[in-house]
C-alpha positions as a Python dict, from the first residue, in 0.01 Angstrom:
ca = {
    (1, 'X'): (0, 0, 0),
    (2, 'X'): (156, 58, 376),
    (3, 'X'): (482, -2, 479),
    (4, 'X'): (541, -157, 819),
    (5, 'X'): (832, -23, 1051),
    (6, 'X'): (1014, -246, 1296),
    (7, 'X'): (1007, -42, 1682),
    (8, 'X'): (1350, -146, 1734),
    (9, 'X'): (1511, -82, 1394),
    (10, 'X'): (1557, 313, 1204),
    (11, 'X'): (1654, 196, 891),
    (12, 'X'): (1414, 92, 594),
    (13, 'X'): (1370, -241, 401),
    (14, 'X'): (1291, -119, 57),
    (15, 'X'): (1146, -408, -182),
    (16, 'X'): (1105, -399, -543),
    (17, 'X'): (778, -557, -700),
    (18, 'X'): (826, -661, -1041),
    (19, 'X'): (534, -811, -1293),
    (20, 'X'): (645, -1162, -1423),
    (21, 'X'): (593, -1129, -1777),
    (22, 'X'): (482, -1443, -2009),
    (23, 'X'): (811, -1659, -2076),
    (24, 'X'): (909, -1796, -2389),
    (25, 'X'): (878, -2193, -2441),
    (26, 'X'): (1231, -2196, -2528),
    (27, 'X'): (1362, -1983, -2190),
    (28, 'X'): (1266, -2261, -1950),
    (29, 'X'): (1643, -2392, -1866),
    (30, 'X'): (1791, -2038, -1842),
    (31, 'X'): (1862, -1944, -1480),
    (32, 'X'): (1653, -1698, -1309),
    (33, 'X'): (1707, -1324, -1230),
    (34, 'X'): (1684, -1219, -856),
    (35, 'X'): (1369, -1055, -751),
    (36, 'X'): (1495, -873, -450),
    (37, 'X'): (1855, -732, -338),
    (38, 'X'): (1883, -652, 28),
    (39, 'X'): (2182, -374, 110),
    (40, 'X'): (2251, -268, 445),
    (41, 'X'): (2448, 57, 542),
    (42, 'X'): (2443, 439, 520),
    (43, 'X'): (2535, 420, 149),
    (44, 'X'): (2168, 290, 12),
    (45, 'X'): (1982, 600, -117),
    (46, 'X'): (1673, 592, -296),
    (47, 'X'): (1857, 664, -651),
    (48, 'X'): (2014, 337, -663),
    (49, 'X'): (1657, 172, -624),
    (50, 'X'): (1616, 132, -984),
    (51, 'X'): (1982, 79, -1106),
    (52, 'X'): (2105, -332, -1116),
    (53, 'X'): (2373, -496, -1255),
    (54, 'X'): (2358, -868, -1362),
    (55, 'X'): (2715, -1039, -1500),
    (56, 'X'): (2603, -1370, -1689),
    (57, 'X'): (2819, -1616, -1556),
    (58, 'X'): (3033, -1779, -1825),
    (59, 'X'): (3009, -2157, -1853),
    (60, 'X'): (3302, -2390, -1844),
    (61, 'X'): (3379, -2501, -2219),
    (62, 'X'): (3380, -2886, -2246),
    (63, 'X'): (3584, -3067, -2534),
    (64, 'X'): (3309, -3186, -2827),
    (65, 'X'): (3401, -3364, -3091),
    (66, 'X'): (3095, -3291, -3280),
    (67, 'X'): (3107, -2935, -3238),
    (68, 'X'): (3405, -2773, -3487),
    (69, 'X'): (3452, -2381, -3491),
    (70, 'X'): (3704, -2190, -3710),
    (71, 'X'): (3848, -1874, -3438),
    (72, 'X'): (4157, -1734, -3490),
    (73, 'X'): (4387, -1632, -3198),
    (74, 'X'): (4386, -1244, -3058),
    (75, 'X'): (4726, -1237, -3207),
    (76, 'X'): (4602, -1321, -3550),
    (77, 'X'): (4309, -1085, -3475),
    (78, 'X'): (4534, -795, -3396),
    (79, 'X'): (4774, -846, -3678),
    (80, 'X'): (4505, -821, -3935),
    (81, 'X'): (4402, -540, -3786),
    (82, 'X'): (4713, -351, -3811),
    (83, 'X'): (4771, -489, -4176),
    (84, 'X'): (4396, -362, -4274),
    (85, 'X'): (4503, -30, -4125),
    (86, 'X'): (4804, 7, -4327),
    (87, 'X'): (4633, -73, -4661),
    (88, 'X'): (4393, 151, -4617),
    (89, 'X'): (4635, 414, -4557),
    (90, 'X'): (4857, 323, -4871),
    (91, 'X'): (4553, 338, -5088),
    (92, 'X'): (4538, 719, -5002),
    (93, 'X'): (4910, 779, -5120),
    (94, 'X'): (4989, 764, -5476),
    (95, 'X'): (5177, 500, -5606),
    (96, 'X'): (5509, 504, -5770),
    (97, 'X'): (5682, 269, -5995),
    (98, 'X'): (6066, 260, -6113),
    (99, 'X'): (6212, 106, -6377),
    (100, 'X'): (6599, 19, -6389),
    (101, 'X'): (6761, -160, -6665),
    (102, 'X'): (7171, -166, -6777),
    (103, 'X'): (7188, -166, -7209),
    (104, 'X'): (7426, -435, -7323),
    (105, 'X'): (7549, -172, -7571),
    (106, 'X'): (7498, -372, -7887),
    (107, 'X'): (7293, -401, -8184),
    (108, 'X'): (7256, -819, -8203),
    (109, 'X'): (6913, -893, -8118),
    (110, 'X'): (6881, -1094, -7805),
    (111, 'X'): (6890, -1452, -7823),
    (112, 'X'): (7115, -1697, -8051),
    (113, 'X'): (7270, -1565, -8376),
    (114, 'X'): (7108, -1806, -8573),
    (115, 'X'): (6795, -1703, -8466),
    (116, 'X'): (6657, -2035, -8338),
    (117, 'X'): (6719, -2211, -8690),
    (118, 'X'): (6961, -2502, -8527),
    (119, 'X'): (6784, -2514, -8235),
    (120, 'X'): (6694, -2862, -8058),
    (121, 'X'): (6346, -2977, -7969),
    (122, 'X'): (6380, -3250, -7694),
    (123, 'X'): (6022, -3303, -7590),
    (124, 'X'): (6094, -3718, -7557),
    (125, 'X'): (6366, -3906, -7348),
    (126, 'X'): (6715, -3738, -7330),
    (127, 'X'): (6979, -3880, -7592),
    (128, 'X'): (7154, -4032, -7279),
    (129, 'X'): (6868, -4206, -7146),
    (130, 'X'): (6639, -4320, -7442),
    (131, 'X'): (6690, -4681, -7567),
    (132, 'X'): (6891, -4614, -7864),
    (133, 'X'): (7163, -4484, -7612),
    (134, 'X'): (7125, -4790, -7409),
    (135, 'X'): (7146, -5052, -7719),
    (136, 'X'): (7495, -4830, -7824),
    (137, 'X'): (7608, -4868, -7450),
    (138, 'X'): (7549, -5244, -7467),
    (139, 'X'): (7714, -5290, -7781),
    (140, 'X'): (8037, -5109, -7677),
    (141, 'X'): (8055, -5349, -7346),
    (142, 'X'): (8007, -5669, -7550),
    (143, 'X'): (8308, -5545, -7775),
    (144, 'X'): (8497, -5511, -7470),
    (145, 'X'): (8373, -5827, -7310),
    (146, 'X'): (8409, -6044, -7660),
    (147, 'X'): (8663, -6329, -7596),
    (148, 'X'): (8744, -6238, -7199),
    (149, 'X'): (8652, -6465, -6935),
    (150, 'X'): (8346, -6347, -6696),
    (151, 'X'): (8478, -6159, -6432),
    (152, 'X'): (8139, -6192, -6224),
    (153, 'X'): (8038, -5818, -6239),
    (154, 'X'): (7725, -5707, -6277),
    (155, 'X'): (7679, -5456, -6532),
    (156, 'X'): (7267, -5365, -6552),
    (157, 'X'): (7002, -5622, -6695),
    (158, 'X'): (7075, -5491, -7070),
    (159, 'X'): (7470, -5573, -7069),
    (160, 'X'): (7434, -5911, -6961),
    (161, 'X'): (7741, -6107, -7164),
    (162, 'X'): (7671, -6291, -7481),
    (163, 'X'): (7873, -6567, -7657),
    (164, 'X'): (7757, -6561, -7966),
    (165, 'X'): (7678, -6260, -8219),
    (166, 'X'): (7369, -6200, -8353),
    (167, 'X'): (7296, -6129, -8708),
    (168, 'X'): (7301, -5797, -8805),
    (169, 'X'): (6912, -5760, -8859),
    (170, 'X'): (6617, -5539, -8722),
    (171, 'X'): (6619, -5825, -8466),
    (172, 'X'): (6989, -5852, -8407),
    (173, 'X'): (7221, -5631, -8326),
    (174, 'X'): (7145, -5353, -8594),
    (175, 'X'): (7357, -5035, -8502),
    (176, 'X'): (7105, -4777, -8658),
    (177, 'X'): (6811, -4719, -8456),
    (178, 'X'): (6589, -4625, -8772),
    (179, 'X'): (6607, -5042, -8863),
    (180, 'X'): (6640, -5160, -8514),
    (181, 'X'): (6312, -5323, -8340),
    (182, 'X'): (6200, -5109, -8066),
    (183, 'X'): (6174, -4742, -8001),
    (184, 'X'): (6315, -4501, -8242),
    (185, 'X'): (6502, -4174, -8170),
    (186, 'X'): (6276, -3892, -8308),
    (187, 'X'): (6447, -3660, -8527),
    (188, 'X'): (6554, -3312, -8368),
    (189, 'X'): (6526, -3064, -8654),
    (190, 'X'): (6222, -3206, -8790),
    (191, 'X'): (5833, -3254, -8623),
    (192, 'X'): (5588, -3409, -8869),
    (193, 'X'): (5253, -3417, -8752),
    (194, 'X'): (5070, -3667, -8976),
    (195, 'X'): (4676, -3819, -8885),
    (196, 'X'): (4594, -4165, -9068),
    (197, 'X'): (4245, -4100, -9135),
    (198, 'X'): (4075, -4478, -9108),
    (199, 'X'): (3737, -4321, -9078),
    (200, 'X'): (3642, -4103, -9363),
    (201, 'X'): (3356, -3825, -9241),
    (202, 'X'): (3125, -3907, -9475),
    (203, 'X'): (2748, -3882, -9426),
    (204, 'X'): (2625, -4237, -9443),
    (205, 'X'): (2299, -4160, -9481),
    (206, 'X'): (2312, -3951, -9781),
    (207, 'X'): (2582, -4198, -9909),
    (208, 'X'): (2339, -4489, -9940),
    (209, 'X'): (2009, -4304, -9966),
    (210, 'X'): (2093, -3963, -10115),
    (211, 'X'): (1887, -3811, -9837),
    (212, 'X'): (2013, -3632, -9512),
    (213, 'X'): (1756, -3530, -9203),
    (214, 'X'): (2022, -3263, -9119),
    (215, 'X'): (2041, -3099, -9444),
    (216, 'X'): (2295, -2847, -9481),
    (217, 'X'): (2362, -2811, -9115),
    (218, 'X'): (2494, -3203, -9101),
    (219, 'X'): (2873, -3191, -9024),
    (220, 'X'): (2943, -3491, -9197),
    (221, 'X'): (3044, -3482, -9622),
    (222, 'X'): (2770, -3558, -9874),
    (223, 'X'): (2934, -3716, -10115),
    (224, 'X'): (2824, -4039, -10315),
    (225, 'X'): (3118, -4132, -10475),
    (226, 'X'): (3305, -4435, -10390),
    (227, 'X'): (3675, -4414, -10307),
    (228, 'X'): (3936, -4720, -10284),
    (229, 'X'): (4116, -4801, -9965),
    (230, 'X'): (4496, -4767, -9937),
    (231, 'X'): (4518, -5131, -9938),
    (232, 'X'): (4329, -5159, -10240),
    (233, 'X'): (4541, -4928, -10408),
    (234, 'X'): (4847, -5112, -10336),
    (235, 'X'): (4749, -5446, -10472),
    (236, 'X'): (4669, -5301, -10756),
    (237, 'X'): (5007, -5133, -10781),
    (238, 'X'): (5141, -5470, -10699),
    (239, 'X'): (4941, -5615, -10992),
    (240, 'X'): (4995, -5343, -11225),
    (241, 'X'): (4667, -5261, -11290),
    (242, 'X'): (4654, -4921, -11125),
    (243, 'X'): (4515, -4623, -11351),
    (244, 'X'): (4427, -4911, -11658),
    (245, 'X'): (4087, -4847, -11764),
    (246, 'X'): (3909, -5147, -11917),
    (247, 'X'): (3691, -5049, -12194),
    (248, 'X'): (3499, -5375, -12223),
    (249, 'X'): (3380, -5305, -11831),
    (250, 'X'): (3174, -4979, -11977),
    (251, 'X'): (3064, -5190, -12258),
    (252, 'X'): (2684, -5324, -12264),
    (253, 'X'): (2683, -5677, -12475),
    (254, 'X'): (2392, -5831, -12620),
    (255, 'X'): (2228, -6128, -12505),
    (256, 'X'): (2298, -6313, -12815),
    (257, 'X'): (2659, -6304, -12773),
    (258, 'X'): (2641, -6533, -12453),
    (259, 'X'): (2452, -6780, -12570),
    (260, 'X'): (2571, -7110, -12649),
    (261, 'X'): (2372, -7297, -12895),
    (262, 'X'): (2550, -7617, -12903),
    (263, 'X'): (2667, -7842, -12581),
    (264, 'X'): (3045, -7847, -12566),
    (265, 'X'): (3056, -8203, -12520),
    (266, 'X'): (2800, -8380, -12737),
    (267, 'X'): (2808, -8078, -12983),
    (268, 'X'): (2415, -8112, -12994),
    (269, 'X'): (2119, -7900, -12906),
    (270, 'X'): (2084, -7861, -12550),
    (271, 'X'): (1849, -8118, -12368),
    (272, 'X'): (1804, -8007, -11985),
    (273, 'X'): (2084, -7785, -11968),
    (274, 'X'): (2268, -7729, -11681),
    (275, 'X'): (2560, -7475, -11593),
    (276, 'X'): (2863, -7511, -11332),
    (277, 'X'): (3011, -7273, -11122),
    (278, 'X'): (3264, -7116, -11397),
    (279, 'X'): (2950, -7028, -11610),
    (280, 'X'): (2983, -7294, -11848),
    (281, 'X'): (2679, -7469, -12030),
    (282, 'X'): (2657, -7891, -12085),
    (283, 'X'): (2337, -8091, -12121),
    (284, 'X'): (2267, -8249, -11787),
    (285, 'X'): (2327, -8614, -11917),
    (286, 'X'): (2650, -8552, -12082),
    (287, 'X'): (2779, -8306, -11732),
    (288, 'X'): (2677, -8628, -11521),
    (289, 'X'): (2838, -8882, -11794),
    (290, 'X'): (3183, -8653, -11746),
    (291, 'X'): (3194, -8643, -11421),
    (292, 'X'): (3209, -8991, -11369),
    (293, 'X'): (3538, -8959, -11531),
    (294, 'X'): (3646, -8658, -11413),
    (295, 'X'): (3521, -8383, -11164),
    (296, 'X'): (3691, -8080, -11327),
    (297, 'X'): (3520, -7881, -11618),
    (298, 'X'): (3511, -8014, -11970),
    (299, 'X'): (3618, -7654, -12092),
    (300, 'X'): (3871, -7485, -11849),
    (301, 'X'): (3944, -7786, -11623),
    (302, 'X'): (3838, -7643, -11321),
    (303, 'X'): (3707, -7809, -11001),
    (304, 'X'): (3298, -7841, -11016),
    (305, 'X'): (3244, -8019, -10707),
    (306, 'X'): (2978, -8218, -10855),
    (307, 'X'): (2757, -7912, -10894),
    (308, 'X'): (2566, -7836, -11169),
    (309, 'X'): (2271, -7577, -11169),
    (310, 'X'): (1974, -7585, -11374),
    (311, 'X'): (2049, -7304, -11656),
    (312, 'X'): (1764, -7079, -11631),
    (313, 'X'): (1897, -6801, -11808),
    (314, 'X'): (1981, -7029, -12114),
    (315, 'X'): (1652, -7187, -12121),
    (316, 'X'): (1482, -6825, -12132),
    (317, 'X'): (1735, -6718, -12383),
    (318, 'X'): (1654, -7034, -12618),
    (319, 'X'): (1347, -6997, -12631),
    (320, 'X'): (1299, -6631, -12688),
    (321, 'X'): (1555, -6695, -12987),
    (322, 'X'): (1332, -7009, -13118),
    (323, 'X'): (1029, -6746, -13079),
    (324, 'X'): (1201, -6516, -13301),
    (325, 'X'): (1301, -6740, -13579),
    (326, 'X'): (942, -6903, -13611),
    (327, 'X'): (760, -6555, -13634),
    (328, 'X'): (638, -6538, -13272),
    (329, 'X'): (558, -6894, -13183),
    (330, 'X'): (657, -7010, -12860),
    (331, 'X'): (735, -7392, -12948),
    (332, 'X'): (977, -7533, -13186),
    (333, 'X'): (871, -7761, -13470),
    (334, 'X'): (965, -8127, -13437),
    (335, 'X'): (1306, -8209, -13628),
    (336, 'X'): (1229, -8562, -13820),
    (337, 'X'): (1575, -8626, -13780),
    (338, 'X'): (1607, -8537, -13410),
    (339, 'X'): (1363, -8657, -13097),
    (340, 'X'): (1190, -8402, -12881),
    (341, 'X'): (1399, -8160, -12667),
    (342, 'X'): (1251, -8118, -12355),
    (343, 'X'): (1337, -7813, -12176),
    (344, 'X'): (1284, -7812, -11789),
}
């Protein structure tokens, strides 16, 4: 391209042509760079044609509560740099360790002379502030105020003057903290850890069925024996039955021993036998006739409440006994003296 020179000027105008590059889509809001820059004077030369300095203008910061930044000040940054440089220098130097102590010049061990045998363990409330100390102070104040007029002085919620002396019981003014109702002071030199096992860890499935799906990996005890609870043992001790084994509990009785062959009232063979709650057998007619007189049992004098159930067990035993006597016959022969015996 040819350069045009004006006849009246001797200076030259230099124009720099730049090709526009395809811009990015997100750069539409940026500030455009100036294309041409003109400079006048003798200081312009051909060597300065390609050098261009562009200084970005700093935007004025506006306070936005939605933008949070964490940036330390210049003083903090400088102090951190100095500290890091000192640490780097200290790592190169060998570390030195000095220990100074003074001996007691005694052969006795460090600590109490009894080696802590009489140490006091105060995990609970201090002695001067616990319930027992408050109660003792209240008792002392009550002794001082007994027989005197009210001086209108407030001594605390636990120190009101009492005009009637309560009895020396756990609910009254028992001086000992072990028998008085309320918090008990724990012992100082003895600590006992007690666990009341109200729920023994026994496998319920194995105890009831003898089988457990977990097998040997079950964390509960596989035991099928029965244990008595504490209240059951205490009841047996009170009744005097603890440790006494009754032999009759392990004896197997025969069926013939419990069969009453005659009614207790009429002393005759049973007719429609019935049984009471106390396990006594009567004829149905005899039981109803006796019930009109008294509702109590004819044998043991217990209250029957008018409940008479059919004695099915007795009927079966009587039939079995009669069949054995007749050589396998299921019916009894008719007695000429007595009428037929209906059994229902």
